[in-house]
C-alpha cells in the first residue's frame, strides 16, 4: 500500500515537472516566434522604406527639373543640359519615326552566333529566343529594332482597355511585376508552359528596371505578342516610363548591351511604352491594372484617352504645336515656347502652380539665389483636386487642357496607386505619385462598373500575393527574391471561367534552395541592416546634432535610450532601435561597462564605408554623395545627352550646381573642383560616370537591394526641405 502511494506521488511529481517543462518550452517558443516575426517586420520595413523613398525622390527631381525648364531662359546653358528629356516629338508622323528607326542599314556580321529572326515571326523563333537568353546569348541590334518596330505597329491597333474572355480556353495566367528578372519568367514558363493558343497570358506591367535582363524580358514578351496577338496581353506599369528608367537601371542596361544603336532602341521603346494598353477586363467581371484606382477613376474616361500622348505618366502632356517644316525629330520644339498650356506640378501629391512672367532671362545661379532668399514673386498655391488644376477664371486654360489634366490624373492613379486598410482616398505621399484608396472606394468602383474583383501588382509581397478589401483586391508580384535572395516569393494566378483565383508560388534562385528558412531570413536581415548602416552614416551630420541635444556635457556619449530616441527623430522609420542596437552598434562604441552608453563618434567611424576614395574631399560633400547617390547618378544620366557614359568637366560642375539648388544647400566651387580633380586621374577633361560612382563606393553590384534604389531614405529634414517652400 505504502509502495503504491509512493509511486503515485512520484508520478504526480514527474507529471508536474513535465507540465512545467512544457509550459516553459511553449513560452520560449512563443517568444522565439514573436522575436522572429518582429525581425521579419522591421527587415521588410527597411526594404520598403528604401524602395518607396527612391521613387519619391525621382518624382521630386523630375518635377524640379521640369520647373527649371519652364522658368529658365530658352538659350541658357543650364536649360540645354536637361532639355532633351522634356522633348515632345509626337507631332511627327508615324512614317517619319519608322524611317528614323529603320534597321535595314545595320549589317549582321558572319561571326554573330545569336538567334536570327524573320518576319512574320514564328512560334519556333519565339521559343528559340527564350532558349537563347537562357544560354546568355544576345539578340543582334538589327533584329531588336525590327522586332520593336513590329511590336509598335501591333500595339497601335489595340484599345486602351483590352477585353478578353475565358470561354475559349480553360484559364488565363496573369503575372505581376518581373522587373528584369529573367530567371522568374523562365521558371513561370517551366511550371506553366509557354504562351500558346491553349495557354493565354496577361503580363501586368513593370517588365523592366532593377533586374539585369529587362531587354531580354521585353523581347520575349513582344515576340509572343506578335505570334499570339489574341492570347498574349500586356498592361503598362509605372516603370514603362523613360523618366523612371533613367534612375532604375533600364536605360543603363540598354546602352551597355547595345552601344552602337542603344539610343535608337531606347527612343523606340519610349514610343512602345506609351502605346501599351492601360488595363484589361476579363469576362466583364475582373479588372486587371498595374497600380490601382482612386475615388475618381472612370473606365469610360480611360477608354477614350489618347494614351500614346503620355510618354511619361509623371506629367500631363503639353499642347501640340505644328512642327516647322524641315525640323529634326530630335529637336526641342518646346524650347522657346512661352505659351504653355499645362503648368507642371512640383509635387504630384501637393501640386503648386507657378507663374512664368517674372522668370525670363534667369540663370541657374540667379535662380539659386532667389530660392535661398525666398523672394520668388507671384506664387499661387493650389490644393490637390480631383479635377483640373488652376483658378476657375484662368482663361489661358482651354476646355481641351482641362480634359487632358483630368485624363492625366486618371492614368497617374492607375499606374501609381496602392490600397490601404482605412476608408477614403488620400494622396500617396510615400511614393510621391498616385493615391491610397480604401475598401469603401473599392466597393463603390466595383458597383459602378459591375465588377467583382481587382487584380493589381506594383507592390512586393513576401508571399508573392496578398488579398485585401474583403478579398476584392488581389496584389500579385512575380519577381521573387526582389530585395535579396530569400526575401520574398513570386506568384502568378490562374483564372478559369469560374473566376476563382488559383495562385501558384515559387522562388527562382538556385541559391535559395540551398538555404534553410532560418538561413534565408538571416541573409535578408543582414542585407537590410547593411544598407541601414549606410543610411545612418549618410545622415551623420543630422544625427550628431540630435545626439548633442542629449549630450549636454559634450562627452561624446549618450545612453541607449537617448541614442534610440535621437536616431528615430532623424530617420523617422518607426523601427525598434533599442532592440536593433546589437546589429547596428558594435565594437568599442558599445562599451557596456560605461552605463550601457554609446560613443557616437566612434560609432560613426565603425559605420564609415570602407575603401571609398574619400581622402581630401570636403566631408559635407562626401555625405551628400552617399545620401543622394541615386539622385546624383540620375542627373549625370540626364546631362549625358549622347549616352556616351562621359560628361565634360563643365557639365560635371553644372550637375553639382543643379544638385545644390535641388537640395537647397551650399556646395562651393572649390569643393566641386577638388572632387573633379580627384576623379579625372588621366586629366583628359572628362568624367567617366561609372568610374565616379565606383570611386566612392556609390554602387554595390553584389546587392539586389541597392540595384537602382536611392540612398535618400526620406528623413524629416530631407522630405520637408522642398515641401516647406511654396516656391518649389
PDB file of N, CA and C in Angstrom, residues 152 318 487 509 584:
ATOM      1  N   UNK A 152       5.514  47.842 -82.126  1.00  0.00           N
ATOM      2  CA  UNK A 152       4.919  49.177 -82.122  1.00  0.00           C
ATOM      3  C   UNK A 152       3.695  49.223 -83.037  1.00  0.00           C
ATOM      4  N   UNK A 318       1.841  68.308 -73.043  1.00  0.00           N
ATOM      5  CA  UNK A 318       1.701  69.709 -73.414  1.00  0.00           C
ATOM      6  C   UNK A 318       0.856  69.836 -74.671  1.00  0.00           C
ATOM      7  N   UNK A 487      14.219  36.950 -49.779  1.00  0.00           N
ATOM      8  CA  UNK A 487      13.382  37.990 -49.167  1.00  0.00           C
ATOM      9  C   UNK A 487      11.899  37.776 -49.426  1.00  0.00           C
ATOM     10  N   UNK A 509      15.579  31.470 -57.396  1.00  0.00           N
ATOM     11  CA  UNK A 509      17.024  31.378 -57.237  1.00  0.00           C
ATOM     12  C   UNK A 509      17.453  29.976 -56.813  1.00  0.00           C
ATOM     13  N   UNK A 584      23.388  47.090 -35.047  1.00  0.00           N
ATOM     14  CA  UNK A 584      23.846  48.358 -35.612  1.00  0.00           C
ATOM     15  C   UNK A 584      25.026  48.962 -34.874  1.00  0.00           C
TER      16      UNK A 584
END
